[in-house]
PDB file of C-alpha atoms in Angstrom:
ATOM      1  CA  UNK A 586      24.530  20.664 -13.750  1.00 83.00           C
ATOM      2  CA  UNK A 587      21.259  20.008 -15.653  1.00 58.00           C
ATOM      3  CA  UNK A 588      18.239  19.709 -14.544  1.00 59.00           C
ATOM      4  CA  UNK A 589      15.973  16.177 -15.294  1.00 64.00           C
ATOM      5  CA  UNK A 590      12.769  15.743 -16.810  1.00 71.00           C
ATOM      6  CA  UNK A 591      10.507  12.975 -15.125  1.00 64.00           C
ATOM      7  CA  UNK A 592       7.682  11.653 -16.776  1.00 70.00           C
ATOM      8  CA  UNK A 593       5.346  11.120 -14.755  1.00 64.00           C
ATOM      9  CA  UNK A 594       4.227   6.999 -15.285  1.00 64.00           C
ATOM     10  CA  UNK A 595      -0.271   7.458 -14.883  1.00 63.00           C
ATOM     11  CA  UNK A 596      -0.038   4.192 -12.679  1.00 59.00           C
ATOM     12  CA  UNK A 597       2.347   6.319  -9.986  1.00 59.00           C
ATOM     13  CA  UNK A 598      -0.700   8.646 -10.483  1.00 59.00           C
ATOM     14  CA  UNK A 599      -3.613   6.910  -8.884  1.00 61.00           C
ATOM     15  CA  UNK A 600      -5.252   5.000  -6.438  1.00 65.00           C
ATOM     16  CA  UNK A 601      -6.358   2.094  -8.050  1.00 69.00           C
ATOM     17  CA  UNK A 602      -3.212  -0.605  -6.810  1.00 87.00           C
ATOM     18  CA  UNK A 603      -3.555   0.100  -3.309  1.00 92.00           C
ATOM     19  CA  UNK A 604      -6.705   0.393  -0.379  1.00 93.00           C
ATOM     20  CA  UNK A 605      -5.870   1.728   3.330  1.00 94.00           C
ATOM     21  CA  UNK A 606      -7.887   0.178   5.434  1.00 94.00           C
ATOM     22  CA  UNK A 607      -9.001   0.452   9.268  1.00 95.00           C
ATOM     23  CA  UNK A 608      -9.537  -2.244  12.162  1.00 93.00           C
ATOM     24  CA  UNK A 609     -11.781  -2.276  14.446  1.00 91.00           C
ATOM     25  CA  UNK A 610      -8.829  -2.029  16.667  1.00 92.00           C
ATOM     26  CA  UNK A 611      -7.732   1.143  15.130  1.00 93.00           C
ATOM     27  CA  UNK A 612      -4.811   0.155  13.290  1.00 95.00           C
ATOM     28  CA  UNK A 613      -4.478   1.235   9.433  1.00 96.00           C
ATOM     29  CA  UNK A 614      -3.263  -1.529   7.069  1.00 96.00           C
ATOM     30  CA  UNK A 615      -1.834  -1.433   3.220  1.00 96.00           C
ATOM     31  CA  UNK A 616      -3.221  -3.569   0.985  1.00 95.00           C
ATOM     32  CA  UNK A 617      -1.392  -3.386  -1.969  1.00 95.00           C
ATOM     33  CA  UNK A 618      -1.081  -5.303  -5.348  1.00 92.00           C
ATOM     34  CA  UNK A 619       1.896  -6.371  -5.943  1.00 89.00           C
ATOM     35  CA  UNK A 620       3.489  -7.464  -9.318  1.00 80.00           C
ATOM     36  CA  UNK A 621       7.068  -9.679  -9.096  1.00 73.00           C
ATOM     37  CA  UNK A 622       7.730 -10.618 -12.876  1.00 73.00           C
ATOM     38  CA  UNK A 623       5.295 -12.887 -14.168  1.00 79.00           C
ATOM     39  CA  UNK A 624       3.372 -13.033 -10.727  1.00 83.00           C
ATOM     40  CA  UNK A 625       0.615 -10.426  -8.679  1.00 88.00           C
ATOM     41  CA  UNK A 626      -0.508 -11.054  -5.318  1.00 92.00           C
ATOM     42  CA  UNK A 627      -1.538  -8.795  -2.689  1.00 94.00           C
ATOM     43  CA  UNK A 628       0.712  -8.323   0.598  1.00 96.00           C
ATOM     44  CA  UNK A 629      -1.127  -6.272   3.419  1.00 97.00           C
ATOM     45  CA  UNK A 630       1.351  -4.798   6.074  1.00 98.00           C
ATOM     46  CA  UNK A 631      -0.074  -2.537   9.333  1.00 97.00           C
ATOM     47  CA  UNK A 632       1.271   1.086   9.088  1.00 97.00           C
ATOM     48  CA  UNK A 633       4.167   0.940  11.479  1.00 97.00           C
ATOM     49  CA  UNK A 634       4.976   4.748  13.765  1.00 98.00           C
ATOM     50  CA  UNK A 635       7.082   5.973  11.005  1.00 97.00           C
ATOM     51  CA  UNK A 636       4.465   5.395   8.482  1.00 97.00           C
ATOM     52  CA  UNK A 637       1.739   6.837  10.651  1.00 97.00           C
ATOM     53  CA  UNK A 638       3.428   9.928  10.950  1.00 97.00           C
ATOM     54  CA  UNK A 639       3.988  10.529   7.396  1.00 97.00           C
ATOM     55  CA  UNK A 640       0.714   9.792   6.282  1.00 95.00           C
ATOM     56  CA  UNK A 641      -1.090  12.207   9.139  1.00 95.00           C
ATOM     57  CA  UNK A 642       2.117  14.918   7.192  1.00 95.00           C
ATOM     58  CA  UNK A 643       1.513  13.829   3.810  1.00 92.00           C
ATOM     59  CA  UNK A 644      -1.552  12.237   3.019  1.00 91.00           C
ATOM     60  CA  UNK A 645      -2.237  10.297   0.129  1.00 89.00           C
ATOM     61  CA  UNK A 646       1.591  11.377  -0.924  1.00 90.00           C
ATOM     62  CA  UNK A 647       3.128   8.957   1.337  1.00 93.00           C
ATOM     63  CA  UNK A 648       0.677   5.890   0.909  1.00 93.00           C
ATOM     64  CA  UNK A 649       1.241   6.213  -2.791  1.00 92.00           C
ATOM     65  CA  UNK A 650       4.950   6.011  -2.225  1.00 93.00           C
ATOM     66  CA  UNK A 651       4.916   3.326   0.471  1.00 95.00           C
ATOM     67  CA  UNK A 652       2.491   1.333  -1.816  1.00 94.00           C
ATOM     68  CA  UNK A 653       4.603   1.611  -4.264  1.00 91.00           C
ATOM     69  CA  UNK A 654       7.738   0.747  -1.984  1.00 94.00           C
ATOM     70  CA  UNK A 655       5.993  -2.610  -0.800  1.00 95.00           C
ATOM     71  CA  UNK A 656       5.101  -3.674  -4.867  1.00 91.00           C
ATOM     72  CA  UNK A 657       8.622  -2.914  -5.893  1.00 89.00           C
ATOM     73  CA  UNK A 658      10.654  -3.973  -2.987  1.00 92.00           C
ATOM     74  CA  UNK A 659       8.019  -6.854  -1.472  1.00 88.00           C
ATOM     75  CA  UNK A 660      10.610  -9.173  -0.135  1.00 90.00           C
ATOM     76  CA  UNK A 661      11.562  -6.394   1.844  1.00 94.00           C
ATOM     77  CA  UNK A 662       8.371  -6.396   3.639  1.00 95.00           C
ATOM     78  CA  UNK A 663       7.878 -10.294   3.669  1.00 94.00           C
ATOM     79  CA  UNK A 664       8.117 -10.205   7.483  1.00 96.00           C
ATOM     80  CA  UNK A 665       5.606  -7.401   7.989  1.00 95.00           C
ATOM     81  CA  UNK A 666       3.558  -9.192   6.001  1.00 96.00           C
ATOM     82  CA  UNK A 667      -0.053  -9.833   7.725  1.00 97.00           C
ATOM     83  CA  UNK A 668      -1.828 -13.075   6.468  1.00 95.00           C
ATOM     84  CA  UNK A 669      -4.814 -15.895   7.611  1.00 96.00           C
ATOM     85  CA  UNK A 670      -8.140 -14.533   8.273  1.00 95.00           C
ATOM     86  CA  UNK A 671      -7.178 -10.763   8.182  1.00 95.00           C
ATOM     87  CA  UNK A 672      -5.824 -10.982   4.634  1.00 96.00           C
ATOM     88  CA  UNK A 673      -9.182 -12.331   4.017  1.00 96.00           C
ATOM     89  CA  UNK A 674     -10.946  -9.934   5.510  1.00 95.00           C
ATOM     90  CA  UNK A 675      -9.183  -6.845   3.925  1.00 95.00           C
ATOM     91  CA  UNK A 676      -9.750  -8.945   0.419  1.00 95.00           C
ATOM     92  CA  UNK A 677     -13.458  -9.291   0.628  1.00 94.00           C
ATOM     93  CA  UNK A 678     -14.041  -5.656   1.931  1.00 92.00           C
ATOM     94  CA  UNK A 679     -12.042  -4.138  -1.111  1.00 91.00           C
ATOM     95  CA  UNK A 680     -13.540  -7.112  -3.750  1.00 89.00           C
ATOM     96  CA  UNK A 681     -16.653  -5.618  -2.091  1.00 86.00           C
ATOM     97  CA  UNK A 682     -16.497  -2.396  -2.986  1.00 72.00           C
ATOM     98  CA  UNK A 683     -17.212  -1.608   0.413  1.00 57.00           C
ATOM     99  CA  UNK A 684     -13.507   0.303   1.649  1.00 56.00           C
ATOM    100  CA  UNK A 685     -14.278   3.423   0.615  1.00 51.00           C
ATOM    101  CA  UNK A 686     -17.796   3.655   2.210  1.00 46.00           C
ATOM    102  CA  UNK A 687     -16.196   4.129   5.807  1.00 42.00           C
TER     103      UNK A 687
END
């Protein structure tokens, strides 16, 4: 057996592709950046049980790694997928500057 050296990549490292936000309701949503080939959009999915769980275990650990789950597999969470006026929303608070300030 013998033992692998990973590298870590710096943007596995930070923040700066994905915002958690909060609605009013309560819920906590993923807006992440997403890059498929030549194209980037955003894709926002609501934290599911599962999710919640691991992020009040894990923290930041586990949002990094979902974000990074929804950019690299994103047709995998097509369906969870939230869109319309709550996209919008979650866009012009982060644009904003504004989703960290809560």
């Amino acid at each position: 057996m013998t033992p692998i050296t990973i590298i870590p990549q710096p943007h596995h490292l930070s923040q700066g592709r994905w915002n958690l936000l909060r609605d009013n309701d309560g819920a906590l949503y993923l807006l992440v950046q997403c890059e498929a080939s030549f194209v980037s959009f955003e894709r926002l999915v609501m934290l599911d049980e599962i999710e919640l769980e691991d992020y009040r275990g894990l923290g930041w650990l586990s949002l990094q790694h979902l974000a990074s789950r929804i950019s690299y597999f994103a047709t995998q969470y097509a369906d969870r997928s939230v869109t319309g006026e709550r996209l919008q929303r979650a866009l012009e608070v982060t644009r904003s500057g504004s989703a960290n300030d809560s």
